[in-house]
Amino acid sequence: MQDLHTSLLNESPETASTDRLSLMESRLPAMMELASNCRLCPRKCGVDRTADELGTCVIPFGPVYSSANLHFGEEPPISGFRGSGTIFLTGCNLMCDFCQNFPISHLRHGNPTTTTELARQMLELQEYGAHNINLVTPTHQAAALYETLLIAFKRGLNIPVVYNCGGYESLEVLQLWDGIVDIYMPDAKYGRDEPASRLSNAPDYVHHNRMALKEMHRQVGVLQTDDRGVALSGLLIRHLVLPGDYSGSEEVFRFIADELSPDTYISLMSQYFPAWRALEHPVLSRKVSRDEYRRAMEALERCGLSNGWIQPF
Ligand code: SF4
């Protein structure tokens, strides 16, 4: 797939767009089939999302979104100098007690729209100069977004697509994004099963996260930027350090270094604050200590991962 991806970048926008379009058109029925007996994420609820039945994520077919704006607060190659065309999707397939984005993910603040209207907004963001279309929390709305992007590509969208997800992904769905998504920006939230089960109600998070990271790396490889430092393609993994090492930082980094590549770009984040239900938790009800964050940075170094960004403490 790397070869196809590279060739897509090298071809004229018209040809690349045609290739993407035919890929998407041929795969759309498979994506709709996954939505109609919902297996869009590892929870496999089996509800018919195309008929707006609700599963664990409590979102109809979609799209349902909270905002679509130029965003300058992402990692430098994603925000670039003109901003990232960021679309915050409503809801989430994870149930993190400490969700840092709970008004949109858990309280589901947002508005239903149509695929045509959201495609129009993508094109508007491109016109405003966005470096990319950044789909935040897309997993549970993958089928609606597939339809949306198909419309947008047909109407001339030609900037990179960023899949900015929680990392609890279905391999079947990711395979349908192969050659469509340019930049994967997943979380690697946990390195151990017990915290994933207790804090996100996802006992199999680590397994699915690792399969997903491998697949994303296979599809797009290490992050590539242009000569201005703006991302063109590749993988960028986010890791939010949690108090009490619930995030299992060393286990996460060891896996990435050994099974993906030591060149993988990591965004290490110190910004955790007790939100949503975290205040009821004995350890999560505080911020990360300086010492805990230092240990995560040391683990990153021990694993030989030197590409990426370390958020200041
Ligand atoms: S996307 Fe939602 S409905 Fe579908 S399997 Fe996941 S949680 Fe269930």
Short mmCIF file of N, CA, C and O in Angstrom, two decimals, residues 9 21-22 27 30 33 49 72 101-102 110 138 145 189 223 264 270 283 311:
data_model
loop_
_atom_site.label_atom_id
_atom_site.label_comp_id
_atom_site.label_asym_id
_atom_site.label_seq_id
_atom_site.Cartn_x
_atom_site.Cartn_y
_atom_site.Cartn_z
N LEU A 9 0.34 10.67 -3.86
CA LEU A 9 0.89 11.98 -3.54
C LEU A 9 1.60 12.60 -4.73
O LEU A 9 1.63 13.80 -4.89
N LEU A 21 -11.46 8.12 -5.59
CA LEU A 21 -12.90 7.97 -5.83
C LEU A 21 -13.27 6.54 -6.19
O LEU A 21 -14.22 5.98 -5.64
N SER A 22 -12.49 5.94 -7.09
CA SER A 22 -12.87 4.58 -7.48
C SER A 22 -12.67 3.61 -6.32
O SER A 22 -13.47 2.70 -6.12
N ARG A 27 -15.63 0.36 -2.31
CA ARG A 27 -15.67 -0.13 -0.93
C ARG A 27 -16.88 0.35 -0.13
O ARG A 27 -17.12 -0.14 0.97
N ALA A 30 -19.22 -2.23 1.41
CA ALA A 30 -18.65 -2.96 2.55
C ALA A 30 -18.74 -2.11 3.83
O ALA A 30 -19.04 -2.62 4.92
N GLU A 33 -22.31 -2.17 4.98
CA GLU A 33 -22.61 -3.48 5.57
C GLU A 33 -22.12 -3.50 7.03
O GLU A 33 -22.82 -3.99 7.93
N ARG A 49 -27.20 0.72 12.21
CA ARG A 49 -26.94 2.16 12.26
C ARG A 49 -27.49 2.86 11.02
O ARG A 49 -27.83 4.05 11.09
N PHE A 72 -5.65 25.76 15.48
CA PHE A 72 -4.20 26.00 15.52
C PHE A 72 -3.54 25.32 16.72
O PHE A 72 -2.36 25.53 16.96
N ASN A 101 -12.78 15.62 26.90
CA ASN A 101 -13.61 16.28 25.89
C ASN A 101 -15.08 15.92 26.13
O ASN A 101 -15.84 15.76 25.18
N PHE A 102 -15.45 15.76 27.41
CA PHE A 102 -16.73 15.11 27.73
C PHE A 102 -17.98 15.87 27.25
O PHE A 102 -18.99 15.22 26.95
N GLY A 110 -23.87 18.70 20.09
CA GLY A 110 -23.61 18.74 18.66
C GLY A 110 -24.91 18.71 17.90
O GLY A 110 -25.99 18.67 18.49
N PRO A 138 -13.64 9.99 14.81
CA PRO A 138 -14.45 9.58 13.65
C PRO A 138 -14.96 8.14 13.73
O PRO A 138 -15.87 7.78 12.97
N LEU A 145 -19.00 9.29 7.47
CA LEU A 145 -17.86 10.09 7.02
C LEU A 145 -17.34 9.58 5.67
O LEU A 145 -16.85 10.36 4.85
N LYS A 189 -3.84 4.89 24.45
CA LYS A 189 -4.23 5.35 25.79
C LYS A 189 -3.68 4.48 26.90
O LYS A 189 -3.40 4.96 27.99
N LEU A 223 5.64 9.50 9.68
CA LEU A 223 5.15 10.83 9.29
C LEU A 223 6.08 11.51 8.29
O LEU A 223 7.30 11.55 8.49
N THR A 264 8.88 6.19 14.68
CA THR A 264 7.49 6.65 14.81
C THR A 264 7.43 7.97 15.58
O THR A 264 8.12 8.15 16.59
N SER A 270 1.09 16.15 28.61
CA SER A 270 1.07 16.34 30.07
C SER A 270 -0.23 16.99 30.54
O SER A 270 -0.40 17.26 31.72
N VAL A 283 -7.28 8.19 42.42
CA VAL A 283 -6.00 8.59 41.81
C VAL A 283 -6.21 9.59 40.68
O VAL A 283 -5.44 10.55 40.53
N GLN A 311 5.01 17.68 25.31
CA GLN A 311 4.30 18.86 25.82
C GLN A 311 4.99 19.30 27.12
O GLN A 311 5.26 18.47 27.98
#
